[in-house]
XYZ file of N, CA and C in Angstrom:
633
model
N 0.824 -1.236 0.058
C -0.084 0.081 0.020
C 0.801 1.264 0.034
N 0.584 2.173 -1.021
C 1.406 3.435 -0.930
C 0.595 4.357 -0.374
N 1.192 5.356 0.316
C 0.440 6.576 0.891
C 0.901 7.843 0.237
N 0.126 8.815 0.267
C 0.403 10.276 -0.257
C -0.637 11.173 0.626
N -0.082 12.411 0.517
C -0.929 13.396 1.250
C -1.045 14.727 0.495
N -2.415 15.337 0.360
C -2.577 16.522 -0.124
C -3.190 17.275 0.633
N -2.802 18.608 1.207
C -3.571 19.355 2.203
C -3.722 18.504 3.345
N -5.070 18.427 3.740
C -5.269 17.809 5.126
C -5.720 16.280 4.969
N -5.656 15.773 3.664
C -6.192 14.607 3.278
C -5.206 13.526 2.899
N -5.427 12.494 3.319
C -4.421 11.171 3.045
C -5.077 10.348 2.207
N -4.138 9.829 1.194
C -4.852 8.905 0.338
C -4.086 7.638 0.314
N -4.869 6.472 0.091
C -3.999 5.150 0.110
C -4.169 4.509 -1.170
N -3.243 4.287 -1.852
C -3.308 3.745 -3.064
C -2.900 2.190 -3.118
N -3.853 1.202 -3.294
C -3.567 -0.101 -3.349
C -2.777 -0.662 -4.506
N -1.873 -1.443 -4.358
C -1.101 -1.968 -5.160
C -1.665 -3.258 -5.589
N -1.715 -3.682 -6.781
C -2.282 -5.010 -7.348
C -1.555 -5.264 -8.581
N -1.569 -6.697 -8.982
C -1.409 -7.326 -10.328
C -2.686 -6.988 -10.957
N -2.529 -6.499 -12.093
C -3.714 -6.138 -12.907
C -3.777 -6.988 -14.250
N -4.855 -7.381 -14.710
C -5.081 -7.999 -16.130
C -6.510 -7.667 -16.612
N -6.379 -7.226 -17.766
C -7.558 -7.040 -18.610
C -7.919 -7.897 -19.751
N -9.036 -8.516 -19.781
C -9.355 -9.618 -20.615
C -10.034 -9.043 -21.887
N -9.282 -8.805 -22.980
C -9.852 -8.152 -24.108
C -10.386 -8.954 -25.302
N -11.258 -8.558 -26.104
C -11.340 -9.018 -27.372
C -11.994 -10.612 -27.239
N -12.719 -10.943 -26.262
C -13.032 -12.226 -26.172
C -14.729 -12.335 -26.056
N -15.464 -13.137 -26.579
C -16.888 -12.836 -26.438
C -17.084 -13.709 -25.217
N -16.249 -14.512 -24.886
C -16.335 -15.562 -23.525
C -15.147 -15.750 -22.799
N -15.422 -15.906 -21.449
C -14.410 -16.557 -20.434
C -14.977 -17.857 -20.607
N -14.290 -18.919 -20.994
C -12.776 -19.137 -21.003
C -12.139 -18.372 -21.915
N -10.953 -17.707 -21.405
C -10.088 -16.835 -22.231
C -9.165 -17.737 -23.062
N -8.542 -17.141 -24.105
C -7.504 -17.736 -24.824
C -6.565 -18.531 -23.943
N -5.873 -19.730 -24.129
C -5.074 -20.453 -23.191
C -3.909 -19.651 -22.656
N -3.314 -18.602 -23.503
C -2.195 -17.933 -23.219
C -2.498 -16.922 -22.170
N -3.852 -16.284 -22.113
C -4.242 -15.363 -21.116
C -4.440 -16.055 -19.635
N -4.939 -17.336 -19.576
C -5.107 -18.132 -18.409
C -3.757 -18.736 -17.891
N -2.897 -19.066 -18.933
C -1.658 -19.631 -18.620
C -0.981 -18.460 -18.010
N -0.998 -17.287 -18.561
C -0.254 -16.060 -17.896
C -0.434 -15.978 -16.552
N -1.820 -16.005 -16.174
C -2.592 -15.725 -15.058
C -1.936 -16.903 -13.821
N -2.168 -18.079 -14.377
C -1.869 -19.270 -13.397
C -0.497 -19.426 -13.106
N 0.294 -19.105 -14.091
C 1.743 -19.510 -13.944
C 2.581 -18.353 -13.618
N 2.144 -17.083 -13.778
C 2.720 -15.986 -13.157
C 2.290 -15.283 -12.326
N 1.034 -14.493 -12.681
C 0.316 -13.596 -11.632
C -0.119 -14.206 -10.482
N -0.728 -15.212 -10.561
C -1.412 -15.934 -9.244
C -0.091 -16.284 -8.216
N 0.929 -16.878 -8.778
C 2.011 -17.219 -7.749
C 2.652 -15.904 -7.184
N 2.805 -15.137 -8.049
C 3.345 -13.668 -7.508
C 2.473 -13.006 -6.436
N 0.965 -12.996 -6.928
C 0.064 -12.243 -5.914
C 0.123 -13.062 -4.568
N 0.217 -14.391 -4.508
C 0.078 -15.141 -3.480
C 1.276 -14.963 -2.656
N 2.323 -14.914 -3.314
C 3.592 -14.939 -2.446
C 3.728 -13.454 -1.807
N 3.362 -12.454 -2.594
C 3.346 -10.918 -2.057
C 2.307 -10.466 -1.511
N 1.293 -11.192 -1.258
C -0.021 -10.856 -0.679
C -0.853 -9.815 -1.460
N -0.626 -9.705 -2.685
C -1.366 -8.917 -3.606
C -2.644 -9.307 -4.263
N -3.582 -8.325 -4.382
C -4.856 -8.818 -5.156
C -4.682 -8.897 -6.376
N -5.383 -9.516 -7.255
C -5.302 -9.434 -8.546
C -6.500 -8.721 -9.072
N -6.435 -7.487 -9.823
C -7.685 -6.839 -10.176
C -7.864 -7.236 -11.679
N -9.120 -7.732 -12.078
C -9.503 -8.029 -13.282
C -10.664 -7.294 -13.791
N -10.309 -6.890 -15.170
C -11.540 -6.066 -15.912
C -11.893 -6.950 -17.122
N -13.081 -7.201 -17.119
C -13.588 -8.481 -18.027
C -14.629 -7.550 -18.898
N -14.657 -7.716 -20.244
C -15.484 -7.420 -21.190
C -15.302 -6.552 -22.173
N -14.070 -5.857 -22.220
C -13.662 -4.876 -23.571
C -13.520 -5.875 -24.732
N -13.943 -5.215 -25.813
C -13.753 -5.624 -27.106
C -13.089 -4.480 -27.818
N -11.554 -4.740 -27.796
C -10.686 -3.691 -28.563
C -11.014 -3.606 -29.819
N -11.018 -2.408 -30.450
C -11.084 -2.154 -31.873
C -12.284 -2.805 -32.475
N -13.401 -2.803 -31.881
C -14.610 -3.357 -32.438
C -14.932 -2.764 -33.639
N -14.671 -1.519 -33.996
C -14.873 -0.680 -35.174
C -13.336 0.047 -35.536
N -12.481 -0.605 -36.218
C -11.129 -0.076 -36.224
C -11.245 1.216 -37.042
N -12.288 1.726 -37.682
C -12.346 3.008 -38.410
C -12.370 4.129 -37.347
N -12.823 3.879 -36.119
C -13.048 5.124 -35.266
C -11.832 5.140 -34.339
N -10.765 4.274 -34.547
C -9.381 4.478 -33.826
C -9.684 4.049 -32.340
N -9.300 4.707 -31.423
C -9.311 4.574 -30.075
C -10.898 4.602 -29.612
N -11.607 5.280 -30.356
C -13.017 5.535 -29.895
C -13.877 4.351 -30.484
N -13.144 3.304 -31.019
C -13.729 2.022 -31.832
C -13.924 0.974 -30.916
N -13.491 1.107 -29.602
C -13.664 -0.009 -28.678
C -14.984 -0.225 -28.218
N -15.312 -1.425 -27.907
C -16.684 -1.828 -27.650
C -16.627 -2.780 -26.385
N -17.889 -3.608 -26.217
C -17.884 -4.730 -25.207
C -18.460 -5.791 -25.597
N -18.077 -6.904 -24.899
C -18.860 -8.301 -24.900
C -19.395 -8.756 -23.509
N -20.394 -9.637 -23.768
C -20.773 -10.257 -22.532
C -19.898 -11.544 -22.364
N -19.504 -11.657 -21.207
C -18.580 -12.882 -20.985
C -19.008 -13.920 -20.271
N -18.698 -15.145 -20.610
C -18.906 -16.310 -19.816
C -17.646 -16.345 -18.500
N -18.109 -16.252 -17.459
C -17.135 -15.993 -16.415
C -16.720 -17.372 -15.529
N -17.018 -18.417 -16.382
C -16.508 -19.805 -15.717
C -15.299 -19.972 -15.374
N -14.112 -19.339 -16.126
C -12.718 -19.564 -15.245
C -12.450 -18.671 -14.143
N -13.230 -17.523 -13.994
C -13.126 -16.782 -12.802
C -13.630 -17.569 -11.604
N -14.837 -18.041 -11.865
C -15.213 -19.083 -10.765
C -14.318 -20.110 -10.447
N -13.807 -20.794 -11.595
C -12.897 -21.712 -11.194
C -11.548 -21.393 -10.397
N -11.374 -20.256 -10.739
C -9.873 -19.676 -9.984
C -10.249 -19.253 -8.567
N -11.289 -18.639 -8.409
C -11.640 -18.349 -7.121
C -11.760 -19.636 -6.273
N -12.262 -20.773 -6.645
C -12.528 -21.907 -6.030
C -10.985 -22.649 -5.976
N -10.250 -22.489 -7.021
C -8.876 -23.226 -6.856
C -7.752 -22.523 -6.026
N -7.945 -21.248 -5.931
C -6.854 -20.497 -5.224
C -7.543 -19.494 -4.322
N -7.976 -20.208 -3.049
C -8.824 -19.575 -2.012
C -8.069 -18.383 -1.381
N -6.609 -18.472 -1.321
C -5.844 -17.642 -0.743
C -5.452 -16.471 -1.472
N -5.797 -16.439 -2.710
C -5.637 -15.278 -3.377
C -6.957 -14.392 -3.755
N -6.606 -13.118 -3.576
C -7.691 -12.170 -3.534
C -7.869 -11.721 -4.853
N -9.245 -11.323 -5.354
C -9.528 -11.008 -6.758
C -10.351 -9.758 -6.586
N -9.909 -8.793 -7.475
C -11.017 -7.607 -7.556
C -11.380 -7.736 -8.878
N -12.939 -7.429 -9.165
C -13.235 -7.670 -10.637
C -14.434 -6.613 -10.728
N -14.208 -6.019 -12.035
C -15.188 -5.236 -12.503
C -15.511 -5.571 -13.999
N -16.825 -5.487 -14.413
C -17.326 -6.203 -15.731
C -17.943 -5.117 -16.572
N -17.651 -5.064 -17.854
C -18.115 -3.998 -18.603
C -19.497 -4.260 -19.076
N -20.175 -5.460 -19.157
C -21.346 -5.858 -19.537
C -22.335 -5.774 -18.490
N -23.425 -5.152 -18.625
C -24.509 -5.122 -17.624
C -25.052 -6.462 -17.149
N -25.005 -7.329 -18.557
C -25.465 -8.711 -18.427
C -24.766 -9.432 -17.403
N -23.346 -9.225 -17.217
C -22.511 -10.222 -16.246
C -22.848 -9.731 -14.697
N -23.424 -8.582 -14.566
C -23.469 -7.991 -13.167
C -24.238 -8.999 -12.097
N -25.255 -9.556 -12.436
C -25.954 -10.296 -11.488
C -25.152 -11.724 -11.172
N -24.567 -12.312 -12.209
C -23.631 -13.505 -12.038
C -22.360 -13.047 -11.110
N -21.912 -12.001 -11.392
C -20.745 -11.498 -10.583
C -21.067 -11.258 -9.060
N -22.224 -10.826 -8.718
C -22.615 -10.386 -7.310
C -22.899 -11.865 -6.715
N -23.406 -12.763 -7.577
C -23.587 -14.104 -6.860
C -22.243 -14.532 -6.569
N -21.263 -14.560 -7.350
C -19.817 -15.204 -7.081
C -19.306 -14.280 -5.891
N -19.515 -13.114 -5.683
C -18.929 -12.482 -4.669
C -19.466 -12.768 -3.223
N -20.918 -13.338 -3.496
C -21.587 -13.735 -2.358
C -21.139 -15.039 -1.752
N -20.557 -15.927 -2.608
C -20.228 -17.286 -2.451
C -18.758 -17.294 -2.172
N -17.959 -16.610 -2.520
C -16.367 -16.519 -2.567
C -15.957 -15.442 -1.863
N -15.335 -15.460 -0.774
C -14.988 -14.520 0.218
C -13.709 -13.818 -0.470
N -13.033 -14.662 -1.440
C -11.817 -13.845 -1.946
C -12.096 -13.036 -3.373
N -13.454 -12.623 -3.347
C -13.757 -11.878 -4.584
C -14.400 -10.512 -4.124
N -13.800 -9.546 -4.506
C -14.363 -8.147 -4.265
C -14.688 -7.430 -5.597
N -16.102 -7.024 -5.727
C -16.648 -6.448 -6.780
C -16.412 -4.816 -6.490
N -15.993 -4.216 -7.798
C -15.997 -2.814 -7.734
C -16.350 -2.032 -8.917
N -16.866 -0.977 -8.721
C -16.922 -0.004 -9.756
C -18.344 -0.186 -10.770
N -18.528 0.748 -11.420
C -19.367 1.025 -12.749
C -18.502 1.372 -13.842
N -18.002 0.627 -14.706
C -16.828 0.776 -15.673
C -17.199 1.144 -16.949
N -17.078 2.200 -17.595
C -17.051 2.488 -19.026
C -18.512 2.635 -19.323
N -18.914 1.496 -20.232
C -20.107 1.538 -20.492
C -21.337 1.356 -19.582
N -20.765 0.991 -18.250
C -21.782 0.868 -17.095
C -21.824 2.041 -16.580
N -20.989 2.980 -16.707
C -20.983 4.388 -16.041
C -22.032 5.175 -16.599
N -23.257 4.759 -16.837
C -24.376 5.348 -17.225
C -25.289 5.467 -16.056
N -26.242 6.786 -15.757
C -26.834 6.975 -14.542
C -27.823 5.580 -14.340
N -28.632 5.258 -15.344
C -29.654 4.216 -15.288
C -29.026 3.008 -14.815
N -27.788 2.703 -15.374
C -27.180 1.230 -15.052
C -26.498 1.573 -13.669
N -25.970 2.395 -13.389
C -25.184 2.777 -11.942
C -26.448 2.388 -10.946
N -27.492 3.071 -11.142
C -28.651 2.939 -10.147
C -28.945 1.367 -10.127
N -29.362 0.765 -11.263
C -29.600 -0.754 -11.158
C -28.600 -1.467 -10.638
N -27.228 -1.418 -10.985
C -26.309 -2.315 -10.220
C -26.193 -2.077 -8.797
N -25.905 -0.728 -8.538
C -25.758 -0.486 -7.155
C -26.873 -0.997 -6.374
N -28.205 -0.920 -6.794
C -29.370 -1.270 -5.983
C -29.013 -2.906 -6.028
N -28.831 -3.639 -6.905
C -28.736 -5.129 -6.844
C -27.545 -5.517 -6.086
N -26.516 -4.835 -5.987
C -25.368 -5.173 -5.101
C -25.780 -4.804 -3.541
N -26.405 -3.902 -3.262
C -26.735 -3.539 -1.918
C -27.691 -4.617 -1.405
N -28.769 -5.048 -2.163
C -29.727 -6.168 -1.827
C -28.935 -7.462 -1.744
N -27.904 -7.945 -2.419
C -27.282 -9.023 -2.160
C -26.093 -9.287 -1.468
N -25.381 -8.033 -1.312
C -23.993 -8.074 -0.647
C -23.899 -6.997 0.507
N -25.083 -6.262 0.841
C -24.860 -5.184 1.728
C -23.869 -4.261 1.416
N -23.162 -3.806 2.229
C -22.087 -2.674 1.874
C -20.622 -3.230 1.673
N -20.634 -4.646 1.201
C -19.321 -5.171 1.123
C -18.922 -5.357 -0.279
N -18.834 -4.030 -0.834
C -18.457 -3.971 -2.219
C -18.029 -2.253 -2.343
N -17.208 -2.186 -3.505
C -16.820 -0.713 -3.701
C -17.796 0.084 -4.904
N -18.511 0.838 -4.560
C -19.558 1.304 -5.372
C -19.010 1.911 -6.741
N -17.972 2.647 -6.719
C -17.322 3.364 -7.897
C -15.891 3.504 -7.763
N -15.124 3.583 -8.880
C -13.805 3.816 -8.776
C -13.359 4.749 -9.813
N -12.092 5.201 -9.785
C -11.653 6.447 -10.407
C -10.849 6.238 -11.627
N -11.149 5.062 -12.325
C -10.489 4.849 -13.478
C -10.903 5.573 -14.670
N -10.015 6.180 -15.280
C -10.330 7.261 -16.337
C -8.929 7.263 -17.287
N -9.273 7.026 -18.604
C -8.225 7.182 -19.399
C -7.892 8.573 -19.780
N -8.926 9.563 -19.446
C -8.850 10.895 -19.536
C -9.113 11.434 -18.235
N -7.997 12.138 -17.667
C -8.324 12.681 -16.236
C -9.571 13.427 -16.220
N -9.742 14.319 -17.091
C -11.130 15.176 -16.981
C -12.404 14.480 -16.746
N -12.363 13.242 -17.235
C -13.391 12.309 -17.059
C -14.015 12.322 -15.563
N -13.088 12.458 -14.598
C -13.583 12.324 -13.196
C -14.460 13.394 -12.833
N -14.575 14.597 -13.663
C -15.162 15.846 -13.240
C -16.702 15.486 -13.382
N -17.229 14.691 -14.297
C -18.472 14.207 -14.435
C -18.862 12.766 -13.687
N -17.690 11.993 -13.952
C -18.005 10.683 -13.397
C -18.372 10.480 -11.829
N -17.605 11.348 -11.102
C -17.887 11.194 -9.676
C -19.182 12.165 -9.316
N -19.290 13.171 -9.922
C -20.514 13.974 -9.797
C -21.790 13.163 -9.863
N -21.923 12.666 -10.912
C -23.376 11.810 -11.111
C -23.372 10.606 -10.330
N -22.114 9.894 -10.052
C -22.113 8.584 -9.441
C -22.385 8.857 -8.024
N -21.983 9.828 -7.363
C -22.133 10.140 -5.943
C -23.704 10.409 -5.777
N -24.135 10.996 -6.600
C -25.659 11.610 -6.573
C -26.705 10.231 -6.561
N -26.227 9.489 -7.510
C -26.906 8.394 -7.915
C -26.780 7.308 -6.756
N -25.659 6.945 -6.407
C -25.433 6.175 -5.206
C -26.033 6.636 -3.831
N -26.039 8.037 -3.713
C -26.959 8.459 -2.648
C -28.295 8.283 -2.641
N -28.746 8.431 -3.834
C -30.361 8.088 -4.120
C -30.757 6.770 -3.694
N -29.805 5.755 -4.265
C -29.945 4.307 -4.009
C -29.850 3.983 -2.554
N -28.968 4.529 -1.684
C -28.820 4.045 -0.355
C -29.722 4.655 0.502
N -30.378 6.085 0.267
C -31.496 6.504 0.854
C -32.683 5.738 0.597
N -32.841 5.116 -0.430
C -34.026 4.282 -0.674
C -33.915 3.169 0.233
N -32.627 2.556 0.231
C -32.632 1.322 1.256
C -32.749 1.601 2.665
N -32.180 2.775 3.002
C -32.471 3.167 4.314
C -33.963 3.482 4.641
N -34.688 3.973 3.685
C -36.188 4.183 3.892
C -36.815 3.022 4.175
N -36.512 1.894 3.410
C -37.119 0.547 3.659
C -36.875 0.268 5.054
N -35.539 0.273 5.434
C -35.344 -0.043 6.661
C -36.036 0.757 7.781
N -35.931 1.845 7.677
C -36.712 2.641 8.872
C -38.170 2.343 8.903
N -38.849 2.011 7.775
C -40.271 1.624 7.751
C -40.465 0.546 8.521
N -39.387 -0.533 8.851
C -39.573 -1.571 9.675
C -39.620 -1.330 11.088
N -39.039 -0.114 11.451
C -38.929 0.165 12.785
C -37.501 0.438 13.309
N -36.704 0.151 12.186
C -35.134 0.403 12.623
C -34.876 1.914 12.902
N -34.164 2.181 14.029
C -33.726 3.721 14.277
C -32.456 3.760 13.696
N -32.402 4.359 12.731
C -30.972 4.613 12.008
C -30.179 5.667 12.510
N -28.940 5.621 12.847
C -28.060 6.716 13.437
C -27.252 7.286 12.567
N -26.768 8.527 12.795
C -25.650 9.313 11.736
C -24.427 8.287 11.753
N -23.926 7.774 12.625
C -22.843 6.972 12.684
C -22.993 5.513 11.834
N -24.202 5.056 11.916
C -24.325 3.890 10.913
C -24.154 4.377 9.444
N -24.794 5.596 9.140
C -24.651 5.948 7.801
C -23.451 6.466 7.260
N -22.520 7.117 8.432
C -20.926 7.452 8.050
C -20.314 5.938 7.630
N -20.643 5.019 8.776
C -19.854 3.797 8.391
C -20.217 3.157 7.063
N -21.250 3.121 6.681
C -21.883 2.396 5.448
C -21.399 3.127 4.223
N -21.433 4.417 4.070
C -20.926 5.321 2.961
C -19.462 5.086 2.924
N -18.630 5.077 3.964
C -17.154 4.942 4.016
C -17.153 3.522 3.155
N -17.661 2.345 3.810
C -17.435 1.062 3.085
C -17.686 1.100 1.641
N -18.746 1.697 1.244
C -19.031 1.838 -0.083
C -17.786 2.756 -0.991
N -17.295 3.589 -0.488
C -16.207 4.546 -1.124
C -14.741 4.094 -0.799
N -14.528 2.905 -0.179
C -13.208 2.441 -0.143
C -13.036 1.484 1.156
N -13.760 1.697 2.114
C -13.289 1.068 3.474
C -13.669 -0.517 3.327
N -14.728 -0.809 2.453
C -14.930 -2.268 2.067
C -13.796 -3.002 1.443
N -12.979 -2.320 0.686
C -12.028 -2.888 -0.028
C -10.864 -3.172 1.173
N -10.712 -2.307 1.979
C -9.762 -2.525 3.009
C -10.050 -3.729 3.822
N -11.348 -3.683 4.289
C -11.788 -4.908 4.969
C -11.650 -6.218 4.307
N -11.869 -6.165 3.017
C -11.647 -7.338 2.045
C -10.169 -7.805 2.183
N -9.373 -6.797 1.928
C -7.786 -7.363 2.229
C -7.312 -7.559 3.631
N -8.127 -7.114 4.544
C -7.688 -7.594 5.752
C -8.078 -8.923 6.265
N -8.878 -9.629 5.516
C -9.457 -10.872 5.760
C -8.422 -12.036 5.772
């Protein structure tokens, strides 16, 4: 973990081994990608207690005529991820998915395997309607044990709008869930709200890594 300071705020930057699985309509991925993970990344991650961050679903150069703007997405069969979670229980995996279709299955995997942490609404999932749907589904099935959004941006200026609308939508979803809870008779406290919001915006990751 790397640390840095700006003004009165301290930031902690997680170090991880990262892999992005591109241009594959399904997982299982091509043999060389899985071989790279199982023979190199996973042993290194296990030896140094590093998580492996996986981003699944990008289809690079779907339309080459558009250059860098021609990247698309695919819905992935995440069978190999489930297999690795089961085969390497001591290795922690961080995963985000580009296809909305994959989100439900991914949440179920995170519910069943304590070595998987779901994070973010990446790229084509970074639309208000999808953020709302995915965050609601995650809260219903995982509680606050996930990271609602992350700061991944190929263009730094994207953070200006990405976090503005993400925070607003996440707040709406959380308020909706709290409203349901209060209607059952639960007496919600400010400390509970602070705890839960912190978990959604980073603390759940640190709890995951401390397991």
